[in-house]
PDB file of C-alpha atoms in Angstrom:
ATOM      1  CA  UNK S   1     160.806 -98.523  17.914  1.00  0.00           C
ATOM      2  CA  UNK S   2     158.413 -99.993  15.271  1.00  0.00           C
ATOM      3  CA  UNK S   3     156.826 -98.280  12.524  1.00  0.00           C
ATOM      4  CA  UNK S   4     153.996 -97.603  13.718  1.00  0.00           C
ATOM      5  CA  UNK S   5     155.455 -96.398  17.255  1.00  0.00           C
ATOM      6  CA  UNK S   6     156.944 -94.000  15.597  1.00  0.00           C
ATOM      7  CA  UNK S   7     153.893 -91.788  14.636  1.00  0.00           C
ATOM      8  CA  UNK S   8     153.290 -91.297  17.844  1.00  0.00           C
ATOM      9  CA  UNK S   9     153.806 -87.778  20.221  1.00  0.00           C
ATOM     10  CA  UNK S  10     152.433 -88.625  23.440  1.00  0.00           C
ATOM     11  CA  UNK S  11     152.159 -85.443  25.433  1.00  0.00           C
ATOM     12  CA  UNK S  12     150.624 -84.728  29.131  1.00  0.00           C
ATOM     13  CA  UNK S  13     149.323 -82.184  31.537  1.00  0.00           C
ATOM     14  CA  UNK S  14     151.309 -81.410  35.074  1.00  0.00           C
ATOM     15  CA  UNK S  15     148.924 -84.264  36.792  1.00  0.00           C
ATOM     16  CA  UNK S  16     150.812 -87.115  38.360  1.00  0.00           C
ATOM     17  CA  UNK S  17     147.909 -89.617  36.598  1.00  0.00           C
ATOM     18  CA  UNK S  18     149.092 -87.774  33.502  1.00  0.00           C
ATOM     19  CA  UNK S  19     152.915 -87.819  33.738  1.00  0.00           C
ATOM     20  CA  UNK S  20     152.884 -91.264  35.179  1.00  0.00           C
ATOM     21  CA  UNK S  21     150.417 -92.479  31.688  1.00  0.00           C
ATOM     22  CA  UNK S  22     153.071 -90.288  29.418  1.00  0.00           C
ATOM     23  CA  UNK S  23     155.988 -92.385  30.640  1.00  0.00           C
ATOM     24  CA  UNK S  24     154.804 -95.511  30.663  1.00  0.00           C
ATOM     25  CA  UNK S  25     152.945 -94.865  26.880  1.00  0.00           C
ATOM     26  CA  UNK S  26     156.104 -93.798  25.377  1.00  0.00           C
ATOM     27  CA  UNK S  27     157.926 -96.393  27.294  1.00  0.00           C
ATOM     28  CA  UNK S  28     155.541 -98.773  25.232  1.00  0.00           C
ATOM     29  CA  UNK S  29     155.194 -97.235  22.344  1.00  0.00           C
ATOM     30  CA  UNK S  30     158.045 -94.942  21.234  1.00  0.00           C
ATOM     31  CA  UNK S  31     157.971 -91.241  21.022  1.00  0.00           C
ATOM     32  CA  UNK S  32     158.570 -89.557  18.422  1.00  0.00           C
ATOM     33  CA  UNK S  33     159.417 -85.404  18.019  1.00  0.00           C
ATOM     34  CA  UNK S  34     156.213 -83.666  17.918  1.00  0.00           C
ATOM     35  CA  UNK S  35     157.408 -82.016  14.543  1.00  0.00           C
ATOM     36  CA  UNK S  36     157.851 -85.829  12.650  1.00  0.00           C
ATOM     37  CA  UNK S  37     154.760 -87.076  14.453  1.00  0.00           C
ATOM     38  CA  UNK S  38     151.490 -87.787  12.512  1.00  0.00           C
ATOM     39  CA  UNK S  39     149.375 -88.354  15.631  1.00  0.00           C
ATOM     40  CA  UNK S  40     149.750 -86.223  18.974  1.00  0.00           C
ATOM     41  CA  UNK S  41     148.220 -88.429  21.643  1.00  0.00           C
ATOM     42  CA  UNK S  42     146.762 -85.653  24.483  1.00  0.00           C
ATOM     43  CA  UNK S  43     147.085 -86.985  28.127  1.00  0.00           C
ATOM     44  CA  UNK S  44     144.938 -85.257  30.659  1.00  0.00           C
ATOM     45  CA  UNK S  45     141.900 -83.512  30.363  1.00  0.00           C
ATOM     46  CA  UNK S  46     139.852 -81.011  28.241  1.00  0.00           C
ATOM     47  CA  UNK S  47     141.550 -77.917  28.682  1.00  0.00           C
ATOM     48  CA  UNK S  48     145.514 -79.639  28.522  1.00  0.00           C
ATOM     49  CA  UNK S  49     143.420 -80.829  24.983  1.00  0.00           C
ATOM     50  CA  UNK S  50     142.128 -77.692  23.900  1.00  0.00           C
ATOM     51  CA  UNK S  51     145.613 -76.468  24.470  1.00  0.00           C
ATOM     52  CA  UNK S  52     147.362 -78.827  22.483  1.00  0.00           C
ATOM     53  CA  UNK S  53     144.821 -78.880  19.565  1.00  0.00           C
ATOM     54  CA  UNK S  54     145.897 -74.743  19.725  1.00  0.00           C
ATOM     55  CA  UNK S  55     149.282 -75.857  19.230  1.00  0.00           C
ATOM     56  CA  UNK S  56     148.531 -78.176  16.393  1.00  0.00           C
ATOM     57  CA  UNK S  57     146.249 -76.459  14.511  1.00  0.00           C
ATOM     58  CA  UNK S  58     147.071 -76.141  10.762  1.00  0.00           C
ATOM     59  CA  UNK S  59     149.615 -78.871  11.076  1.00  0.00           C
ATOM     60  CA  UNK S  60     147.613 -81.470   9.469  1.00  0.00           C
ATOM     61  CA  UNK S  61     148.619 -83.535  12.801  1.00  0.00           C
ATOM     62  CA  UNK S  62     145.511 -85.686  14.574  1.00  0.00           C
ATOM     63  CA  UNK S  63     145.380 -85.129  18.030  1.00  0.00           C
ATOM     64  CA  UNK S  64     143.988 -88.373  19.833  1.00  0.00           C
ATOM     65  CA  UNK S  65     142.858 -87.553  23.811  1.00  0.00           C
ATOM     66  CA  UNK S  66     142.891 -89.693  26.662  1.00  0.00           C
ATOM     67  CA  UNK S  67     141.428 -88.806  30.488  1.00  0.00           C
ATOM     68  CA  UNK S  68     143.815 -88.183  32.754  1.00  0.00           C
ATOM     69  CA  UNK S  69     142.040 -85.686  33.902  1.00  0.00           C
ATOM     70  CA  UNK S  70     138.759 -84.875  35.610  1.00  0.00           C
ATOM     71  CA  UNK S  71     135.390 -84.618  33.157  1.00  0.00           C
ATOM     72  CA  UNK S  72     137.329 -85.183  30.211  1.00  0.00           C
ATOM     73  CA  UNK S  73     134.515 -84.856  27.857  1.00  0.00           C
ATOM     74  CA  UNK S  74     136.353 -84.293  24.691  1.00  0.00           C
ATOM     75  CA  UNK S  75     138.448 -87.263  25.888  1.00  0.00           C
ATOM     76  CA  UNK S  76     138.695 -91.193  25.108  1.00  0.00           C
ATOM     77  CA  UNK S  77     138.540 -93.563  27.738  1.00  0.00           C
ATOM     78  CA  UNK S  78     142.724 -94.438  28.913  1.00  0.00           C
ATOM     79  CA  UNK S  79     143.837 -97.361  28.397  1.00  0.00           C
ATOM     80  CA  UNK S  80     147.058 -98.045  27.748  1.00  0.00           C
ATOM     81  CA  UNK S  81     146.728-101.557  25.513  1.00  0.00           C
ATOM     82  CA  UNK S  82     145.458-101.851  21.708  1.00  0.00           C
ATOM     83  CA  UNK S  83     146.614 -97.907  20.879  1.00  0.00           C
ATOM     84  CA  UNK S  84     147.535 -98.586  17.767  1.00  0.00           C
ATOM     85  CA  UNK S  85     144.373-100.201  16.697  1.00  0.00           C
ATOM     86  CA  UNK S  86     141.915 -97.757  18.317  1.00  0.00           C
ATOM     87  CA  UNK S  87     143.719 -94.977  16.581  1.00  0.00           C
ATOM     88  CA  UNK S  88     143.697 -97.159  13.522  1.00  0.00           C
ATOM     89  CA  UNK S  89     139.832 -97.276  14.150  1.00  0.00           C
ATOM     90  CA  UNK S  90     139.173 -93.649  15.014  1.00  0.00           C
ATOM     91  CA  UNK S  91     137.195 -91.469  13.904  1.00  0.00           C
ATOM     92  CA  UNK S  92     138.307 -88.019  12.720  1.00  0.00           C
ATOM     93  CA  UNK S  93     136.173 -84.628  13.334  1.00  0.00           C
ATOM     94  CA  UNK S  94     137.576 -81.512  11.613  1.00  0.00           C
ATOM     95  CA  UNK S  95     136.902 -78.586  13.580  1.00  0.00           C
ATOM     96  CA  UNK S  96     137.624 -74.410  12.848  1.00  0.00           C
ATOM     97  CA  UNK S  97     138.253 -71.828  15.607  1.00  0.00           C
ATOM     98  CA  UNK S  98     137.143 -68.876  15.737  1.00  0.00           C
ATOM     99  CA  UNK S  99     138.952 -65.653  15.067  1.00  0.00           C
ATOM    100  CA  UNK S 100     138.557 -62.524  17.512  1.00  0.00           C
ATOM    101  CA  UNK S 101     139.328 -59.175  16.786  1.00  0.00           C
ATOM    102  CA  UNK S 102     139.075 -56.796  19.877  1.00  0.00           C
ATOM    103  CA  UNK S 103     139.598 -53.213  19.370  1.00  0.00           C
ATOM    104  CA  UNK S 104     140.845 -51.608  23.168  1.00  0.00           C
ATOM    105  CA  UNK S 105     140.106 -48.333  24.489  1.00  0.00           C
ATOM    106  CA  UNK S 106     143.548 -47.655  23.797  1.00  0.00           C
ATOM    107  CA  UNK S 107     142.615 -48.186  19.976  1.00  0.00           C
ATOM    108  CA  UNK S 108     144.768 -51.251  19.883  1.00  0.00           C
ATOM    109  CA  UNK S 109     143.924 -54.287  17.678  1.00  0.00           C
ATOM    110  CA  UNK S 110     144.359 -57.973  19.309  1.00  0.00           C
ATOM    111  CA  UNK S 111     143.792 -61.143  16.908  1.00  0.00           C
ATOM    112  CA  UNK S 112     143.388 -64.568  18.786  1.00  0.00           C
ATOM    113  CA  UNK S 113     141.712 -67.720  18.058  1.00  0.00           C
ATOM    114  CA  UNK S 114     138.927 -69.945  19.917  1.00  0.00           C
ATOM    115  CA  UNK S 115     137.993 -73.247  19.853  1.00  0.00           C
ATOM    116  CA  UNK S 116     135.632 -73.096  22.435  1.00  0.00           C
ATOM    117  CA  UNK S 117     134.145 -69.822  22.404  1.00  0.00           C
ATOM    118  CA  UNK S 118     134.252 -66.411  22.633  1.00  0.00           C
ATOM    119  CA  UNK S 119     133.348 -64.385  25.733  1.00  0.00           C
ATOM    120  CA  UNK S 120     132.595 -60.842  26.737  1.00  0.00           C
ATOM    121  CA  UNK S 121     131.816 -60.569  30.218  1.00  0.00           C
ATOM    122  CA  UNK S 122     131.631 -57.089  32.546  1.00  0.00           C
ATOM    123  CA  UNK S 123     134.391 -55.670  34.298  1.00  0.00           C
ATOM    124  CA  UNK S 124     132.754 -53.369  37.013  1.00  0.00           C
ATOM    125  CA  UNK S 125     129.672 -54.170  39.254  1.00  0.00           C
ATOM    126  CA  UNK S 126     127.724 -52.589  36.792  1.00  0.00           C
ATOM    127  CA  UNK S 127     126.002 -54.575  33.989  1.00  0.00           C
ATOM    128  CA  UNK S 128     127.569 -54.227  30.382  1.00  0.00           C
ATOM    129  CA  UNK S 129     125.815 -52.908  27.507  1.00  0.00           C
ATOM    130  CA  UNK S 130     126.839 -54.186  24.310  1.00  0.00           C
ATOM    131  CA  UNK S 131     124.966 -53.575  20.513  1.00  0.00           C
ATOM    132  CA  UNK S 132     125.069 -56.995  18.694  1.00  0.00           C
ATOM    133  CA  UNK S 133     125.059 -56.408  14.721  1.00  0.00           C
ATOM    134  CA  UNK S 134     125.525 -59.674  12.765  1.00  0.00           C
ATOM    135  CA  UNK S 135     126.530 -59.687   8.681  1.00  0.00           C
ATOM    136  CA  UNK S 136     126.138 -56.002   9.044  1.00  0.00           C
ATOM    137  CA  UNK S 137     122.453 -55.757  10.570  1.00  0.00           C
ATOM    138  CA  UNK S 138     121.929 -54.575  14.283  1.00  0.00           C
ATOM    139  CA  UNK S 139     120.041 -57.204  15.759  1.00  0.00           C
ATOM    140  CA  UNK S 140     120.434 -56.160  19.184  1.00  0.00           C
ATOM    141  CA  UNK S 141     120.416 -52.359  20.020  1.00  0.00           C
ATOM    142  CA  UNK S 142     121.326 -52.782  23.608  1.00  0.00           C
ATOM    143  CA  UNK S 143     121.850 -55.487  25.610  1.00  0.00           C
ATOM    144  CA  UNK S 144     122.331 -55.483  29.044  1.00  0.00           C
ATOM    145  CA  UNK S 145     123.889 -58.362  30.368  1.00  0.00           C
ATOM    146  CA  UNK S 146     126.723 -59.481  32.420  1.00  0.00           C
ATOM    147  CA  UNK S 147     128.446 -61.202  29.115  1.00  0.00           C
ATOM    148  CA  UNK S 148     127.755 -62.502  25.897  1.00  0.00           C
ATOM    149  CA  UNK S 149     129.387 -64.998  23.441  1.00  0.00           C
ATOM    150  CA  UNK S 150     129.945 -66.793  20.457  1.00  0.00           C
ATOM    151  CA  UNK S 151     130.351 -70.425  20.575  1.00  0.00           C
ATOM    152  CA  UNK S 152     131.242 -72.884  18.412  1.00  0.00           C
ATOM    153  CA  UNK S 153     129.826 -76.771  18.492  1.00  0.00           C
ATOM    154  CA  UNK S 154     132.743 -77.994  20.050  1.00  0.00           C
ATOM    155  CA  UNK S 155     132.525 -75.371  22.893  1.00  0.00           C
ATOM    156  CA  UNK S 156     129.026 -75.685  22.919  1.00  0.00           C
ATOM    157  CA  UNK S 157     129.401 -77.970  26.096  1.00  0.00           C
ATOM    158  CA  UNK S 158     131.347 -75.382  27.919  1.00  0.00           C
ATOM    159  CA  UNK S 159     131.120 -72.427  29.551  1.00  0.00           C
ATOM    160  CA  UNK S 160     127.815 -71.891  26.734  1.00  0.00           C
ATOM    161  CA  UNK S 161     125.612 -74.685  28.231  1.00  0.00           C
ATOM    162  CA  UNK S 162     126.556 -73.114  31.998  1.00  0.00           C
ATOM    163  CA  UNK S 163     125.242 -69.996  30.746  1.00  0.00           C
ATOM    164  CA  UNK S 164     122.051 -72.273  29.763  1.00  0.00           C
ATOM    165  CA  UNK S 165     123.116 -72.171  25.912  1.00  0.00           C
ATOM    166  CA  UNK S 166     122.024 -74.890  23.090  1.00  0.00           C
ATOM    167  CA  UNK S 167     124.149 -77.568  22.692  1.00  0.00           C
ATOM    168  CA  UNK S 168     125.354 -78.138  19.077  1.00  0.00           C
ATOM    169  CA  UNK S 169     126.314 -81.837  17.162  1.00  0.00           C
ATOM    170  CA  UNK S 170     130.214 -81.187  16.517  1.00  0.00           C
ATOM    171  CA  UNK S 171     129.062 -81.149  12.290  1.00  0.00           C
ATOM    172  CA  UNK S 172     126.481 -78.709  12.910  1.00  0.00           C
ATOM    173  CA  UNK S 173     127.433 -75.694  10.590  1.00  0.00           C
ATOM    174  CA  UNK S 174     126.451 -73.386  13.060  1.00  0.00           C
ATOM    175  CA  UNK S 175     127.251 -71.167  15.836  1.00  0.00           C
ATOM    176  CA  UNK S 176     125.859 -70.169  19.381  1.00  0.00           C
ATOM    177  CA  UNK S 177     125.310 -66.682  20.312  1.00  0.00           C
ATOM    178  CA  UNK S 178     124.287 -66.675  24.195  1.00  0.00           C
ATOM    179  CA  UNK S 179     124.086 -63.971  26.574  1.00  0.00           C
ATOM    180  CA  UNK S 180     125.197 -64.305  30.180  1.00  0.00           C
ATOM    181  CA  UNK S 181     122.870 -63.242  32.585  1.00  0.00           C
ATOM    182  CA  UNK S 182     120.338 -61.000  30.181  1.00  0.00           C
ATOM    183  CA  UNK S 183     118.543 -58.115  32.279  1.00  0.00           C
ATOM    184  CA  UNK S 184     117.161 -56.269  29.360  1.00  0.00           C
ATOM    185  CA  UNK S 185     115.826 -58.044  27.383  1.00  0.00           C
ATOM    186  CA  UNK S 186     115.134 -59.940  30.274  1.00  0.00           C
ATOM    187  CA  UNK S 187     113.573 -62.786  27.791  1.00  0.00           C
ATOM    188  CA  UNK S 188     115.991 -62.929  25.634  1.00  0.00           C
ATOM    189  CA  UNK S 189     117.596 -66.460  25.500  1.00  0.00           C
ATOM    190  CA  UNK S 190     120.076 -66.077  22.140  1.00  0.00           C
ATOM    191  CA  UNK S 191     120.167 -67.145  19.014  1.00  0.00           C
ATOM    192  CA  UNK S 192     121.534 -70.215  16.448  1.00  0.00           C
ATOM    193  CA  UNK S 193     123.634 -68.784  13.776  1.00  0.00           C
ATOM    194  CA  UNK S 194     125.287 -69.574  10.621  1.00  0.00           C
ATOM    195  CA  UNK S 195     129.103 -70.889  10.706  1.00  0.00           C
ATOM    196  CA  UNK S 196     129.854 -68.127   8.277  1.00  0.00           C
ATOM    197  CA  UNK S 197     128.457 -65.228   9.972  1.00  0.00           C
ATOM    198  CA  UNK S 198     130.253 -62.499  11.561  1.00  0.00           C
ATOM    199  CA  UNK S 199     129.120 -60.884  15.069  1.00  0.00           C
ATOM    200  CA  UNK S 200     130.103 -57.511  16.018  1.00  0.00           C
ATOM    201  CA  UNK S 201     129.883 -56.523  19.357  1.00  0.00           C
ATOM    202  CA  UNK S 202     130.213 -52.820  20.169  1.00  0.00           C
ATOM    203  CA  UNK S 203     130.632 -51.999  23.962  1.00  0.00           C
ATOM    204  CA  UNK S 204     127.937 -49.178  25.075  1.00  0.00           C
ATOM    205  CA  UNK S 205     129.049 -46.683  27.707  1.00  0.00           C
ATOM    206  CA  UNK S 206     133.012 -48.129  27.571  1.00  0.00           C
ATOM    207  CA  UNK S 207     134.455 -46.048  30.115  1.00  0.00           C
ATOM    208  CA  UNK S 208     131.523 -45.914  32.205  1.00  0.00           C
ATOM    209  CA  UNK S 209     130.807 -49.799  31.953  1.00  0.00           C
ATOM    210  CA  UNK S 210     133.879 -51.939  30.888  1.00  0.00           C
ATOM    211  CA  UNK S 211     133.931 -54.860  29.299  1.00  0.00           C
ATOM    212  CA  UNK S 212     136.661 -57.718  28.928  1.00  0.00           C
ATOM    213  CA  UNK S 213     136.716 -60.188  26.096  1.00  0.00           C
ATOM    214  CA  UNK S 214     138.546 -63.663  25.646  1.00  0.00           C
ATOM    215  CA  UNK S 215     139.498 -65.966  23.054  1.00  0.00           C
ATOM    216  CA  UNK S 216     139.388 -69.085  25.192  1.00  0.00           C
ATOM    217  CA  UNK S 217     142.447 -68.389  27.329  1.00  0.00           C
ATOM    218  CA  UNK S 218     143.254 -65.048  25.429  1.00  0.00           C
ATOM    219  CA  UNK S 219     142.303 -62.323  27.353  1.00  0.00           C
ATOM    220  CA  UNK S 220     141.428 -58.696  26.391  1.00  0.00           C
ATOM    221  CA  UNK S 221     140.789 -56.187  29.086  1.00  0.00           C
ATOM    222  CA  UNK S 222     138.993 -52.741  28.489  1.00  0.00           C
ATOM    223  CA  UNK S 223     137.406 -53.429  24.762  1.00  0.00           C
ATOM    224  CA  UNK S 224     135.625 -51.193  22.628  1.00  0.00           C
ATOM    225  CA  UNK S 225     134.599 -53.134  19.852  1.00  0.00           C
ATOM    226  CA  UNK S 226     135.276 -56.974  19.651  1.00  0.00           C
ATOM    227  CA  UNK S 227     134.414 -58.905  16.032  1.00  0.00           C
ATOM    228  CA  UNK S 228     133.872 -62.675  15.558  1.00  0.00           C
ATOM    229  CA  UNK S 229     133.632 -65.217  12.707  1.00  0.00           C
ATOM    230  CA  UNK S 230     134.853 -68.964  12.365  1.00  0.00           C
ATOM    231  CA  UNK S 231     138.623 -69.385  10.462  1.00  0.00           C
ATOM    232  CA  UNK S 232     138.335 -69.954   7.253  1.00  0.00           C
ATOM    233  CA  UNK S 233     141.683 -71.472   6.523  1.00  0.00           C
ATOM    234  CA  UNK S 234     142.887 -72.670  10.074  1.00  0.00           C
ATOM    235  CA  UNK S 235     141.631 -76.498  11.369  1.00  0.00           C
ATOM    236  CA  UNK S 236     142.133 -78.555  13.813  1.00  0.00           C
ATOM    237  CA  UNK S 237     141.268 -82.444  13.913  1.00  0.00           C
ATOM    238  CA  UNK S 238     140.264 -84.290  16.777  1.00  0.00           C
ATOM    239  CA  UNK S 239     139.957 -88.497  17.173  1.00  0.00           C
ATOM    240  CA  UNK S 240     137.496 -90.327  19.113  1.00  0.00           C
ATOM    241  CA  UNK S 241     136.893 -93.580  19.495  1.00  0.00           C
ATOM    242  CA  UNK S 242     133.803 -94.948  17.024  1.00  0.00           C
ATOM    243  CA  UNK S 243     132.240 -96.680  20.330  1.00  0.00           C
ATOM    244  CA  UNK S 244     132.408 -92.985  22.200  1.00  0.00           C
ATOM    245  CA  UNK S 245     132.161 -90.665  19.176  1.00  0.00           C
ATOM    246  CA  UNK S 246     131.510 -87.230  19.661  1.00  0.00           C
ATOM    247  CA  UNK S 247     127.884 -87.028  18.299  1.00  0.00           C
ATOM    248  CA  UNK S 248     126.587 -89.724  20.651  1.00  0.00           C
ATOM    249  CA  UNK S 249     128.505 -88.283  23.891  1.00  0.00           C
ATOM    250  CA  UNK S 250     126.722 -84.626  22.514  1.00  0.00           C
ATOM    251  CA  UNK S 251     123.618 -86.734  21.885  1.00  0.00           C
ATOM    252  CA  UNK S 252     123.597 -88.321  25.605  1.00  0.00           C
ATOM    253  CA  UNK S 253     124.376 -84.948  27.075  1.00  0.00           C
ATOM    254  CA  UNK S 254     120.997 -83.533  25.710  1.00  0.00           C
ATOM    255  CA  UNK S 255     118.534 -86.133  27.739  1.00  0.00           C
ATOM    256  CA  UNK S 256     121.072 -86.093  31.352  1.00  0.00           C
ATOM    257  CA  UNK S 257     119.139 -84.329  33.630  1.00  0.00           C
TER     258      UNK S 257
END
């Protein structure tokens, strides 16, 4: 293994493209422990990323994706030549989660992070209503909705543009708040926060109409009360390749149609 083999973790989703790309990488390239590794190369798509920048984060370890799986739009194109010099090349986005704090009906607190976003959606057939108060002001006094949430750039692409939300450039210091499915007020399309705000939602009529919450893949049934506001100390750092960067695939994704 050479020197600069031995930087690399390659790691992969359950996919046969994605086991078969593992082997044969580390086959070329060495693989190293994930603990001595400076650069964690993600094979497989954007949620087997999003999972292993959640295992990463705060490690000071660059995770560097490659598709294996089906969008793959936080991914670089896979190939399996020139690795070391288009991580060499790369460029490096920084990016914060965000921390949720859901208080149950049982009065329990639950602390999870987000990079994508995160969601309160309705648990009955009955729409939620939820007070939205952000840096201490009520904004919202009721809003009735199937969900709400609180994205971040890098999520922005998600489940927040299905849900017809803005899409953000990853450097954007800034945060989405879109509702899911608004009924009163019906007009009401959201709003473009600060990255330092903090969102409170507080869940109207809990027992009558209950609402779940999730942190990404964290999920909180039966909340009362469910706070939000990007990390402050916890990171995570993506690579991309400069011909593919993030802020011309987020740029492109504004004018598809």
């Amino acid at each position: 293994m050479n020197k600069a083999a031995s930087r690399f973790a390659f790691v992969s989703s359950d996919t046969a493209d994605a086991k078969a790309a593992l082997e044969s990488l580390s086959a070329r390239y060495g693989q190293a422990p994930i603990e001595d590794a400076e650069i964690v190369v993600a094979l497989g798509g954007d949620g087997f990323l999003l999972q292993t920048l959640r295992d990463t984060m705060s490690t000071g370890k660059k995770v560097y994706g490659m598709n294996r799986g089906t969008i793959g739009f936080l991914m670089n194109e896979y190939r399996a030549s020139g690795l070391t010099g288009r991580i060499a090349a790369a460029v490096a986005e920084t990016i914060r989660p965000l921390e949720m704090q859901a208080v149950t009906a049982e009065g329990e607190t639950i602390s999870a992070l987000a990079i994508n976003e995160v969601a309160l959606w309705r648990q009955s057939y009955q729409t939620a209503k939820i007070r939205i108060t952000v840096d201490g002001q009520v904004r919202l006094e009721e809003l009735n909705c199937d969900g709400v949430m609180v994205a971040t750039p890098a999520g922005s692409t998600a489940y927040n543009l299905s849900a017809h939300g803005p899409i953000l450039p990853l450097d954007a210091p800034l945060l989405a708040l879109t509702p899911v499915s608004p009924f009163r007020p019906r007009r009401w399309r959201g709003a473009l926060l600060s990255n330092k705000s903090t969102v409170r939602f507080d869940i109207l009529e809990a027992e009558k109409r209950p609402v779940n919450a999730a942190a990404d893949h964290t999920e909180v049934k039966a909340v009362t009360s469910v706070t939000v506001q990007e990390s402050p100390t916890v990171t995570a750092t993506l690579l991309f390749d400069p011909s593919h960067s993030w802020n011309e695939r987020i740029l492109a994704e504004q004018f598809r149609y």
